[in-house]
Amino acid sequence: MTSTGTAGTAVPDTGIRLDAPAPGWAIDADVVIVGSGVAGLTAALRCTAAGLATVVVTKARLDDGSTRWAQGGIAAALGEGDTPEQHLDDTLVAGAGLCDGDAVRLLVTEGPGAVRRLIDTGAHFDTDTSGTISLTREGGHHRRRIAHAGGDATGAEISRALVEAVRTQAVRFIENALVLDLLKDADGRTAGITLHVMGEGQHDGVGAVRAPAVVLATGGMGQVFSATTNPSVSTGDGVALALRAGAEISDIEFVQFHPTVLFLGADSEGQQPLVSEAVRGEGAHLVDAAGTRFMLGQHELAELAPRDIVAKAITRQMQAQGAEHMYLDARHFGAAMWEQRFPTILAACRSHGIDPVTEPIPVAPAAHYASGGIRTDLRGRTTVPGLYACGEVACTGVHGANRLASNSLLEGLVFAENIAADIVGGPATGSPAIGSPAADASSTPVPGTAVDAERPALEGPVPLLDPATRIQIQRIMTNGAGVLRSADSLAEAARRLEAIRADERKAAVPGVEAWETTNLLLVARVLVAAAAARPETRGCHWREDRPDRDDAAWQRHLVVRLTPERSLDIRPTGTATFPPTVAATPLEP
């Protein structure tokens, strides 16, 4: 069942874990970072530079995460006349009343310095003839403050620079490894992770990295929907792990659907090509089949309105005209601009038989970014002592109900640096600093996930799902919890997800596909429950049956936890301000 009440009291370890073999090997470290995008690698570089034994665990190759797919760029007040205060104002407007003001101020104030440190690390941004960083605009920004690289390959350049720096500093990393569950010591503190290495590298099979600090930077959960811009590795593993460990999740109902994703057909599923918002920033127009611009008069910024507004407008226009997609018209750019400014998008379109130089691009919204996730404070600390989160997997309060375009890469940079500083200085929970003898991960037994067979297993492993149910989950979510939501659609989605959970046909053998599918189901259940519990329209959460924003009742967050009985506990915060992250304490009856 789902219960409601007052948020802010954390739960103890749920005792729930994935069904997996006992670890057959282990290594020790000061800190283990799960994820190799901008957030994970930035944290790794800072921790390594401070002398900490750091291990990076990544699900695919080191440069295979979501960061390298980022086209538009990174937002920061770098241009003449721009200020962090103006960046803050645009972020708060996009967040629709749910941004944490302190978190946003931290982001925009420390952002320019973080970008410059990224440049010092080796990232090369596009510049004008004078050598000044070229800046563009995207939706929701009133100024040109988006730095980009390679025209529309910003993420790829950032990933290249960080991966090169990680290799230069000889940071230890484990590739092709799916994180499974969190290890805890006898006092309930983080003590490392279990993971499964997929047949490559020094280790194979299920093992453990024992460390008193764990940083989750696992990226998003876009694969919970049928069509998404996210890569195949984005299956919500970090959020699912955190829920099983007793951590709090917040704002997960706010999934941003990118307005302009290349439409490949109504039956197309999986990762879809993104057509960056920067294309609209340079002057492209949204039109219907007759060539009529429909964003004029709907918002002062027209095509550059915040993403939730543009996605809704496209969807409404599709409904009104009985169309499967709209069009993005940038033929007036000319061949030279397309080839120089947007070579990646141009190639992607042409590979699917569309030439943006001579014809409008068919586009439709698709799942793009999770504004919510594992709840953290300004230092990236979660409600589980020793467990940190940053990047898309985290809910720092920066994005509120709708992420401002190109704030995500900046958030990864800024909060990863804060996490590293906190780990180096010692968490402010009364625990010893990392690297001290008392914090040695191997000095305390790890209940339930030990490397040797003498230690007992945790109670209640989660029954694993048949991987074939993955596509069912995705279609349920797209139909019931996609761009358009209602009480009826969410209730039907919840019913069908519960039927999958209750189905006796489970995966007979633990494995990557079964673990991923099981994670997706848990994330889907939480998202649907939170969306049903918010009876209003706000930001990128659009309830057809509740079309108005209700600040009096709902300018507040929903905090979700998984109980030891495997039900979902959903509680609203008293105000729009998050309660502090605190060490886990029992739930009140």
Coordinates of C-alpha atoms in Angstrom, one line a residue:
M1 CA 0.0 0.0 0.0
T2 CA 0.9 3.6 -0.3
S3 CA 0.6 5.7 2.8
T4 CA 0.7 9.5 3.3
G5 CA 1.7 11.8 6.1
T6 CA 4.5 14.2 6.8
A7 CA 7.8 13.8 5.0
G8 CA 11.3 14.1 6.5
T9 CA 11.7 11.0 8.7
A10 CA 14.0 8.5 7.0
V11 CA 13.5 4.8 7.2
P12 CA 16.1 2.2 8.2
D13 CA 17.5 -0.3 5.7
T14 CA 14.6 -2.1 4.1
G15 CA 16.4 -5.5 4.1
I16 CA 15.5 -5.8 0.4
R17 CA 18.0 -6.7 -2.3
L18 CA 18.1 -8.1 -5.7
D19 CA 18.3 -11.9 -6.1
A20 CA 21.9 -12.4 -7.0
P21 CA 24.8 -14.8 -6.3
A22 CA 27.0 -14.0 -3.3
P23 CA 30.1 -11.9 -4.3
G24 CA 33.0 -14.0 -5.4
W25 CA 35.6 -11.2 -5.2
A26 CA 36.1 -7.9 -3.5
I27 CA 38.3 -4.8 -3.6
D28 CA 38.7 -2.0 -1.1
A29 CA 38.7 1.7 -1.7
D30 CA 38.1 5.1 0.1
V31 CA 35.2 6.0 -2.3
V32 CA 33.4 4.1 -5.1
I33 CA 31.6 6.2 -7.8
V34 CA 29.0 4.5 -9.9
G35 CA 28.6 6.2 -13.2
S36 CA 31.0 7.7 -15.7
G37 CA 29.2 10.8 -17.0
V38 CA 30.1 14.4 -16.2
A39 CA 29.0 14.0 -12.5
G40 CA 30.8 10.7 -11.8
L41 CA 34.1 11.5 -13.5
T42 CA 34.2 15.0 -12.0
A43 CA 33.8 13.5 -8.5
A44 CA 36.4 10.9 -9.3
L45 CA 39.0 13.4 -10.5
R46 CA 38.5 15.6 -7.4
C47 CA 38.6 12.7 -4.9
T48 CA 41.7 11.3 -6.6
A49 CA 43.4 14.6 -6.6
A50 CA 42.8 14.7 -2.8
G51 CA 44.7 11.4 -2.4
L52 CA 41.7 9.1 -1.9
A53 CA 41.7 5.6 -3.3
T54 CA 38.9 6.0 -5.8
V55 CA 37.1 3.4 -7.9
V56 CA 34.8 4.2 -10.8
V57 CA 32.2 1.6 -11.8
T58 CA 30.4 2.1 -15.1
K59 CA 27.7 0.0 -16.8
A60 CA 29.3 0.1 -20.3
R61 CA 32.5 1.7 -21.5
L62 CA 33.9 4.7 -19.7
D63 CA 32.6 7.1 -22.3
D64 CA 29.2 5.4 -22.9
G65 CA 26.9 7.3 -20.6
S66 CA 24.2 9.9 -21.2
T67 CA 26.7 12.8 -21.1
R68 CA 28.1 12.1 -24.5
W69 CA 24.6 12.3 -26.0
A70 CA 24.1 15.9 -24.8
Q71 CA 23.9 18.1 -27.9
G72 CA 22.9 21.6 -26.8
G73 CA 25.5 22.6 -24.3
I74 CA 26.1 23.8 -20.7
A75 CA 24.5 26.9 -19.2
A76 CA 26.4 29.4 -17.1
A77 CA 26.6 33.2 -16.8
L78 CA 29.7 33.6 -18.9
G79 CA 28.6 36.3 -21.4
E80 CA 28.9 40.1 -21.2
G81 CA 25.9 41.6 -19.3
D82 CA 24.8 38.2 -18.0
T83 CA 24.8 37.5 -14.2
P84 CA 24.1 34.5 -12.0
E85 CA 21.0 36.4 -10.7
Q86 CA 19.5 36.4 -14.2
H87 CA 20.4 32.7 -14.6
L88 CA 18.7 32.1 -11.2
D89 CA 15.5 33.9 -12.3
D90 CA 15.2 31.9 -15.5
T91 CA 15.8 28.6 -13.6
L92 CA 13.1 29.4 -10.9
V93 CA 10.6 30.3 -13.6
A94 CA 11.2 27.0 -15.4
G95 CA 10.9 25.1 -12.2
A96 CA 7.3 26.2 -11.6
G97 CA 7.5 27.0 -8.0
L98 CA 9.3 23.9 -6.8
C99 CA 13.0 24.8 -7.1
D100 CA 15.1 24.9 -3.9
G101 CA 16.3 28.5 -3.9
D102 CA 19.6 27.7 -2.1
A103 CA 20.4 24.9 -4.5
V104 CA 19.7 27.1 -7.5
R105 CA 21.8 29.9 -6.1
L106 CA 24.7 27.5 -5.5
L107 CA 24.4 26.2 -9.1
V108 CA 24.4 29.6 -10.8
T109 CA 27.0 31.2 -8.5
E110 CA 29.5 28.4 -8.7
G111 CA 28.7 27.5 -12.2
P112 CA 31.0 29.8 -14.2
G113 CA 34.0 28.7 -12.1
A114 CA 33.1 25.1 -12.6
V115 CA 33.0 25.5 -16.3
R116 CA 36.3 27.2 -16.3
R117 CA 37.8 24.3 -14.3
L118 CA 36.3 22.0 -16.9
I119 CA 38.1 23.9 -19.6
D120 CA 41.3 23.6 -17.5
T121 CA 40.7 19.9 -17.4
G122 CA 40.9 19.9 -21.2
A123 CA 37.4 20.5 -22.6
H124 CA 37.4 22.7 -25.7
F125 CA 34.3 24.9 -26.3
D126 CA 33.5 26.6 -29.6
T127 CA 34.8 30.2 -29.8
D128 CA 34.5 33.2 -32.0
T129 CA 37.3 34.8 -34.0
S130 CA 38.5 36.7 -31.0
G131 CA 38.8 33.5 -28.9
T132 CA 35.8 34.2 -26.7
I133 CA 33.4 31.3 -26.0
S134 CA 30.5 31.3 -28.4
L135 CA 27.2 31.4 -26.5
T136 CA 23.7 30.5 -27.8
R137 CA 20.1 30.5 -26.3
E138 CA 17.8 27.6 -25.5
G139 CA 14.2 27.4 -24.2
G140 CA 13.5 29.4 -21.0
H141 CA 16.7 31.5 -21.2
H142 CA 16.4 35.2 -21.7
R143 CA 20.1 35.5 -22.6
R144 CA 22.7 33.7 -24.6
R145 CA 24.5 31.7 -22.0
I146 CA 24.8 28.2 -23.5
A147 CA 28.4 27.2 -24.2
H148 CA 28.7 24.4 -26.8
A149 CA 31.4 22.3 -28.4
G150 CA 31.7 20.8 -31.9
G151 CA 28.6 22.7 -32.9
D152 CA 26.1 20.2 -31.4
A153 CA 28.5 17.7 -29.8
T154 CA 29.0 19.3 -26.4
G155 CA 28.5 16.2 -24.4
A156 CA 30.9 14.2 -26.5
E157 CA 33.6 16.8 -26.0
I158 CA 33.1 17.0 -22.2
S159 CA 33.1 13.2 -22.0
R160 CA 36.3 13.0 -24.0
A161 CA 38.1 15.5 -21.8
L162 CA 37.0 13.9 -18.6
V163 CA 37.8 10.3 -19.7
E164 CA 41.2 11.5 -20.9
A165 CA 41.9 13.1 -17.5
V166 CA 40.7 10.0 -15.6
R167 CA 43.1 7.8 -17.6
T168 CA 45.9 10.3 -17.2
Q169 CA 45.5 10.3 -13.4
A170 CA 45.3 6.5 -13.4
V171 CA 41.9 6.4 -11.6
R172 CA 40.9 2.8 -11.1
F173 CA 37.8 1.9 -13.0
I174 CA 35.6 -1.2 -13.7
E175 CA 33.8 -1.2 -17.0
N176 CA 30.8 -3.3 -18.2
A177 CA 29.6 -3.6 -14.6
L178 CA 25.9 -3.3 -13.4
V179 CA 25.6 -2.1 -9.8
L180 CA 23.3 -4.3 -7.8
D181 CA 22.9 -3.2 -4.1
L182 CA 24.4 -1.1 -1.3
L183 CA 26.5 -2.6 1.4
K184 CA 26.1 -1.4 4.9
D185 CA 28.0 -1.9 8.1
A186 CA 26.6 -3.0 11.5
D187 CA 25.6 0.7 12.3
G188 CA 23.7 1.2 9.1
R189 CA 26.3 3.2 7.3
T190 CA 27.3 2.8 3.7
A191 CA 30.1 0.3 3.3
G192 CA 30.3 -0.2 -0.5
I193 CA 28.3 -1.9 -3.3
T194 CA 27.8 -5.2 -4.9
L195 CA 28.1 -5.4 -8.7
H196 CA 28.1 -7.8 -11.6
V197 CA 30.9 -7.5 -14.2
M198 CA 29.6 -8.6 -17.6
G199 CA 32.3 -10.9 -18.7
E200 CA 35.1 -8.5 -19.4
G201 CA 38.0 -6.9 -17.5
Q202 CA 40.0 -8.0 -14.5
H203 CA 36.9 -9.3 -12.6
D204 CA 33.9 -11.3 -13.8
G205 CA 30.6 -12.2 -12.2
V206 CA 29.2 -10.8 -9.0
G207 CA 31.7 -9.0 -6.7
A208 CA 32.0 -6.1 -4.2
V209 CA 33.7 -2.8 -3.9
R210 CA 34.0 -2.0 -0.2
A211 CA 34.2 1.7 0.7
P212 CA 32.8 4.0 3.4
A213 CA 31.5 6.4 0.7
V214 CA 29.5 5.6 -2.3
V215 CA 28.6 8.2 -5.0
L216 CA 25.7 7.3 -7.3
A217 CA 26.0 9.1 -10.6
T218 CA 24.1 6.5 -12.6
G219 CA 22.2 8.8 -14.9
G220 CA 18.5 8.7 -15.8
M221 CA 15.6 6.3 -16.2
G222 CA 14.3 7.1 -19.7
Q223 CA 14.2 3.4 -20.7
V224 CA 11.1 3.1 -18.5
F225 CA 9.2 4.6 -21.5
S226 CA 8.8 3.2 -25.0
A227 CA 10.5 6.1 -26.8
T228 CA 13.3 8.1 -25.1
T229 CA 16.4 10.1 -25.9
N230 CA 18.3 8.1 -23.3
P231 CA 20.8 5.4 -24.1
S232 CA 19.9 1.7 -23.4
V233 CA 21.9 1.8 -20.1
S234 CA 19.4 4.3 -18.5
T235 CA 17.3 1.8 -16.7
G236 CA 16.9 3.6 -13.3
D237 CA 19.4 1.4 -11.5
G238 CA 20.6 4.1 -9.1
V239 CA 17.1 5.1 -8.0
A240 CA 16.1 1.4 -7.5
L241 CA 19.3 0.7 -5.5
A242 CA 18.6 3.7 -3.3
L243 CA 15.0 2.7 -2.7
R244 CA 16.0 -0.8 -1.6
A245 CA 18.7 0.8 0.7
G246 CA 16.0 2.9 2.4
A247 CA 16.9 6.3 0.8
E248 CA 14.2 8.9 0.0
I249 CA 13.2 9.7 -3.6
S250 CA 11.5 13.0 -4.6
D251 CA 10.0 14.8 -7.5
I252 CA 10.1 11.6 -9.6
E253 CA 6.8 12.4 -11.2
F254 CA 8.4 15.3 -13.1
V255 CA 9.8 13.6 -16.2
Q256 CA 10.7 16.1 -18.9
F257 CA 9.6 15.1 -22.4
H258 CA 11.9 16.8 -24.9
P259 CA 9.6 18.6 -27.4
T260 CA 11.7 17.9 -30.5
V261 CA 12.7 14.3 -31.0
L262 CA 13.1 13.0 -34.5
F263 CA 9.8 11.2 -35.3
L264 CA 10.7 7.7 -36.7
G265 CA 7.1 6.3 -36.8
A266 CA 4.4 5.6 -34.3
D267 CA 5.8 2.1 -33.5
S268 CA 9.4 3.2 -33.1
E269 CA 10.7 2.3 -29.6
G270 CA 14.0 2.6 -27.7
Q271 CA 16.5 5.5 -28.0
Q272 CA 15.4 8.1 -30.5
P273 CA 17.5 10.8 -32.1
L274 CA 17.3 14.2 -30.4
V275 CA 17.0 17.5 -32.3
S276 CA 18.6 19.9 -29.9
E277 CA 16.8 22.9 -28.5
A278 CA 19.7 24.9 -29.7
V279 CA 18.3 24.5 -33.2
R280 CA 15.3 26.5 -32.0
G281 CA 17.7 28.8 -30.2
E282 CA 19.3 29.7 -33.6
G283 CA 15.9 30.5 -35.1
A284 CA 14.1 27.3 -36.2
H285 CA 10.3 27.4 -36.2
L286 CA 7.8 24.8 -35.1
V287 CA 5.1 24.4 -37.7
D288 CA 2.2 22.1 -38.6
A289 CA 1.8 20.2 -41.9
A290 CA 0.5 23.4 -43.5
G291 CA 3.6 25.4 -42.5
T292 CA 1.7 27.4 -39.8
R293 CA 3.7 28.5 -36.7
F294 CA 1.6 27.5 -33.7
M295 CA 3.8 28.8 -30.8
L296 CA 3.3 32.4 -31.6
G297 CA 0.9 33.9 -29.0
Q298 CA 1.2 31.0 -26.7
H299 CA 4.3 32.3 -24.8
E300 CA 6.4 35.4 -24.9
L301 CA 9.4 33.3 -26.0
A302 CA 7.4 31.4 -28.6
E303 CA 9.5 28.4 -29.7
L304 CA 12.0 29.2 -26.9
A305 CA 9.4 28.8 -24.1
P306 CA 10.3 26.3 -21.3
R307 CA 10.2 22.7 -22.5
D308 CA 7.1 21.7 -20.7
I309 CA 5.1 24.5 -22.5
V310 CA 6.5 23.6 -25.9
A311 CA 5.9 19.8 -25.4
K312 CA 2.3 20.5 -24.3
A313 CA 1.7 22.8 -27.3
I314 CA 3.0 20.2 -29.8
T315 CA 0.9 17.5 -28.2
R316 CA -2.2 19.7 -28.2
Q317 CA -1.6 20.5 -31.9
M318 CA -1.2 16.9 -32.7
Q319 CA -4.4 16.0 -30.9
A320 CA -6.3 18.9 -32.6
Q321 CA -5.2 17.9 -36.1
G322 CA -5.2 14.1 -35.6
A323 CA -1.5 14.1 -36.5
E324 CA 1.3 11.9 -35.2
H325 CA 3.9 14.6 -35.3
M326 CA 4.6 18.3 -36.0
Y327 CA 7.6 19.8 -37.9
L328 CA 10.7 21.8 -37.1
D329 CA 11.5 24.1 -40.0
A330 CA 15.1 25.3 -40.3
R331 CA 15.5 25.4 -44.0
H332 CA 16.4 29.0 -43.9
F333 CA 19.7 28.1 -42.1
G334 CA 21.2 27.0 -45.4
A335 CA 23.6 24.1 -45.9
A336 CA 26.6 25.9 -44.5
M337 CA 25.1 26.6 -41.2
W338 CA 23.7 23.1 -40.8
E339 CA 27.1 21.6 -41.6
Q340 CA 29.0 23.9 -39.3
R341 CA 26.7 24.4 -36.4
F342 CA 24.7 21.2 -36.2
P343 CA 26.7 18.4 -38.0
T344 CA 25.6 15.7 -35.6
I345 CA 21.9 16.4 -36.0
L346 CA 22.3 16.8 -39.8
A347 CA 23.9 13.4 -40.1
A348 CA 21.3 11.8 -37.9
C349 CA 18.4 13.2 -39.9
R350 CA 20.0 12.2 -43.2
S351 CA 20.6 8.7 -42.0
H352 CA 16.9 8.4 -41.6
G353 CA 16.1 9.8 -45.0
I354 CA 15.4 13.4 -44.0
D355 CA 17.4 16.4 -45.2
P356 CA 16.8 19.5 -42.9
V357 CA 18.5 21.7 -45.5
T358 CA 15.6 21.2 -47.9
E359 CA 12.6 19.9 -45.8
P360 CA 11.1 20.4 -42.3
I361 CA 12.0 17.8 -39.7
P362 CA 9.2 15.6 -38.3
V363 CA 9.3 15.9 -34.5
A364 CA 7.3 14.7 -31.5
P365 CA 7.9 14.7 -27.7
A366 CA 9.8 11.8 -26.1
A367 CA 11.0 11.0 -22.6
H368 CA 14.2 12.9 -22.0
Y369 CA 15.2 13.9 -18.4
A370 CA 14.2 13.0 -14.9
S371 CA 14.0 16.2 -12.9
G372 CA 13.6 14.2 -9.7
G373 CA 15.5 11.3 -8.2
I374 CA 17.4 10.4 -5.0
R375 CA 16.9 13.3 -2.5
T376 CA 20.1 15.1 -1.5
D377 CA 21.2 18.2 0.3
L378 CA 23.7 20.8 -1.1
R379 CA 26.6 18.5 -0.4
G380 CA 25.0 15.6 -2.3
R381 CA 24.3 13.7 0.9
T382 CA 21.2 11.4 0.8
T383 CA 19.2 10.1 3.8
V384 CA 21.5 7.1 4.1
P385 CA 24.8 8.0 5.9
G386 CA 27.8 7.7 3.5
L387 CA 25.6 7.5 0.3
Y388 CA 25.8 10.4 -2.1
A389 CA 24.1 11.1 -5.4
C390 CA 24.6 13.6 -8.2
G391 CA 23.7 14.2 -11.8
E392 CA 20.4 13.0 -13.2
V393 CA 19.9 10.3 -10.6
A394 CA 19.8 12.9 -7.9
C395 CA 17.1 15.4 -6.8
T396 CA 19.1 18.4 -5.5
G397 CA 16.2 20.8 -5.8
V398 CA 17.7 22.7 -8.7
H399 CA 15.2 21.6 -11.3
G400 CA 11.9 21.8 -9.5
A401 CA 9.0 20.7 -11.6
N402 CA 10.8 21.3 -14.9
R403 CA 14.6 21.5 -15.8
L404 CA 15.8 24.6 -17.5
A405 CA 17.6 23.7 -20.7
S406 CA 21.3 22.9 -20.4
N407 CA 21.3 23.1 -16.6
S408 CA 21.9 19.4 -16.3
L409 CA 25.6 19.3 -17.2
L410 CA 26.2 22.3 -14.9
E411 CA 24.5 20.6 -12.1
G412 CA 26.7 17.5 -12.5
L413 CA 29.8 19.6 -12.4
V414 CA 28.9 21.8 -9.4
F415 CA 27.4 19.1 -7.1
A416 CA 30.1 16.6 -7.9
E417 CA 32.7 19.1 -6.7
N418 CA 30.7 19.6 -3.5
I419 CA 30.4 15.9 -2.9
A420 CA 34.2 15.4 -3.3
A421 CA 34.8 18.3 -0.9
D422 CA 32.5 16.7 1.7
I423 CA 34.0 13.3 1.3
V424 CA 37.5 14.6 1.7
G425 CA 36.6 16.7 4.7
G426 CA 34.5 13.9 6.3
P427 CA 30.7 13.7 6.2
A428 CA 29.0 16.0 8.7
T429 CA 27.2 13.1 10.4
G430 CA 29.7 12.5 13.2
S431 CA 31.5 9.8 11.2
P432 CA 35.2 9.7 10.8
A433 CA 36.8 11.3 7.7
I434 CA 37.4 9.1 4.7
G435 CA 40.8 7.6 4.8
S436 CA 41.1 7.4 8.6
P437 CA 41.7 4.0 10.1
A438 CA 38.2 4.0 11.7
A439 CA 36.6 4.4 8.3
D440 CA 38.4 1.4 6.7
A441 CA 35.6 -0.4 4.8
S442 CA 37.2 -3.8 5.5
S443 CA 37.2 -3.3 9.3
T444 CA 33.5 -3.7 9.8
P445 CA 31.4 -6.8 8.8
V446 CA 28.9 -6.2 6.0
P447 CA 25.7 -8.0 6.8
G448 CA 24.0 -9.9 4.0
T449 CA 26.4 -9.2 1.2
A450 CA 29.7 -10.5 2.5
V451 CA 32.3 -11.9 0.2
D452 CA 32.6 -15.1 2.1
A453 CA 29.9 -17.8 2.6
E454 CA 30.1 -17.6 6.4
R455 CA 28.0 -14.4 6.5
P456 CA 24.3 -14.7 6.2
A457 CA 22.3 -13.3 3.2
L458 CA 19.9 -10.4 3.6
E459 CA 16.3 -11.3 4.1
G460 CA 13.9 -11.2 1.2
P461 CA 15.6 -11.0 -2.2
V462 CA 13.3 -9.4 -4.8
P463 CA 11.8 -12.0 -7.2
L464 CA 13.3 -11.2 -10.6
L465 CA 11.1 -10.5 -13.6
D466 CA 11.2 -12.2 -16.9
P467 CA 13.1 -9.8 -19.2
A468 CA 10.3 -10.2 -21.7
T469 CA 8.1 -8.0 -19.5
R470 CA 10.4 -5.0 -20.1
I471 CA 8.6 -3.9 -23.2
Q472 CA 5.2 -4.3 -21.4
I473 CA 6.4 -2.0 -18.7
Q474 CA 7.6 0.6 -21.2
R475 CA 4.3 0.6 -23.1
I476 CA 2.2 0.8 -19.9
M477 CA 4.2 3.8 -18.9
T478 CA 4.0 5.6 -22.3
N479 CA 0.2 5.0 -22.4
G480 CA -0.6 5.8 -18.8
A481 CA 2.1 8.1 -17.5
G482 CA 3.5 9.8 -20.6
V483 CA 3.1 13.4 -21.7
L484 CA -0.7 13.2 -21.0
R485 CA -1.8 11.9 -17.6
S486 CA -5.1 11.5 -15.8
A487 CA -6.4 9.8 -12.7
D488 CA -7.9 7.0 -14.9
S489 CA -4.7 6.5 -17.0
L490 CA -2.5 6.4 -13.9
A491 CA -4.9 4.0 -12.1
E492 CA -4.8 1.7 -15.1
A493 CA -1.0 1.9 -15.3
A494 CA -0.7 1.1 -11.6
R495 CA -3.1 -1.9 -11.9
R496 CA -1.2 -3.3 -14.9
L497 CA 2.2 -2.8 -13.2
E498 CA 0.9 -4.5 -10.0
A499 CA -0.2 -7.4 -12.2
I500 CA 3.3 -7.8 -13.5
R501 CA 4.7 -7.6 -10.0
A502 CA 2.3 -10.3 -8.8
D503 CA 2.8 -12.6 -11.8
E504 CA 4.2 -15.9 -10.7
R505 CA 6.2 -16.3 -13.9
K506 CA 9.6 -14.9 -12.8
A507 CA 13.1 -15.1 -14.3
A508 CA 14.6 -18.4 -13.4
V509 CA 18.2 -17.3 -13.5
P510 CA 19.6 -14.0 -12.2
G511 CA 21.2 -11.9 -14.9
V512 CA 21.7 -8.4 -16.3
E513 CA 18.4 -8.3 -18.3
A514 CA 16.4 -9.6 -15.3
W515 CA 18.0 -7.2 -12.9
E516 CA 17.4 -4.2 -15.2
T517 CA 13.8 -5.2 -15.8
T518 CA 13.2 -5.6 -12.1
N519 CA 14.7 -2.1 -11.5
L520 CA 12.5 -0.6 -14.2
L521 CA 9.4 -2.0 -12.6
L522 CA 10.3 -0.5 -9.2
V523 CA 11.0 2.9 -10.8
A524 CA 7.8 2.7 -12.8
R525 CA 5.7 1.9 -9.7
V526 CA 7.2 4.9 -7.8
L527 CA 6.7 7.3 -10.7
V528 CA 3.0 6.3 -11.3
A529 CA 2.2 6.4 -7.6
A530 CA 3.8 9.9 -7.3
A531 CA 2.0 11.2 -10.4
A532 CA -1.3 9.9 -9.1
A533 CA -0.7 11.5 -5.7
R534 CA -0.2 15.0 -7.3
P535 CA -3.7 16.1 -8.5
E536 CA -2.6 19.2 -10.4
T537 CA -0.7 20.2 -13.5
R538 CA 2.7 21.7 -12.7
G539 CA 5.8 21.9 -14.9
C540 CA 6.3 18.7 -16.9
H541 CA 3.6 16.9 -14.9
W542 CA 0.5 17.4 -17.0
R543 CA -2.8 16.1 -15.6
E544 CA -5.6 16.4 -18.2
D545 CA -8.2 15.9 -15.4
R546 CA -6.5 18.6 -13.3
P547 CA -5.3 21.2 -15.8
D548 CA -4.5 23.9 -13.3
R549 CA -1.6 24.6 -11.0
D550 CA -2.6 24.5 -7.3
D551 CA 0.0 26.4 -5.3
A552 CA -2.1 26.6 -2.2
A553 CA -2.3 22.8 -1.8
W554 CA 0.6 21.5 -3.9
Q555 CA 3.5 23.9 -3.9
R556 CA 5.4 21.2 -2.1
H557 CA 7.3 18.0 -2.8
L558 CA 6.4 14.4 -2.6
V559 CA 8.9 12.1 -0.8
V560 CA 8.7 8.4 -1.5
R561 CA 10.3 5.5 0.3
L562 CA 10.2 1.7 0.0
T563 CA 9.0 0.0 3.2
P564 CA 10.4 -3.3 4.4
E565 CA 7.0 -4.8 3.3
R566 CA 7.9 -3.6 -0.2
S567 CA 5.0 -1.1 -0.3
L568 CA 5.5 2.6 -1.2
D569 CA 5.3 5.3 1.5
I570 CA 4.5 8.6 -0.1
R571 CA 4.4 11.8 2.0
P572 CA 4.2 15.5 1.0
T573 CA 6.6 18.0 2.5
G574 CA 5.0 20.7 4.6
T575 CA 6.3 23.5 2.3
A576 CA 8.2 23.9 -1.0
T577 CA 11.4 23.6 1.1
F578 CA 13.0 20.2 1.5
P579 CA 13.5 18.9 5.0
P580 CA 17.1 18.2 5.9
T581 CA 18.6 14.9 4.9
V582 CA 19.1 13.0 8.2
A583 CA 20.4 9.6 9.3
A584 CA 17.8 6.9 8.9
T585 CA 15.3 6.5 11.8
P586 CA 12.3 4.1 12.0
L587 CA 9.0 5.0 10.4
E588 CA 6.2 6.0 12.8
P589 CA 3.4 3.5 12.9

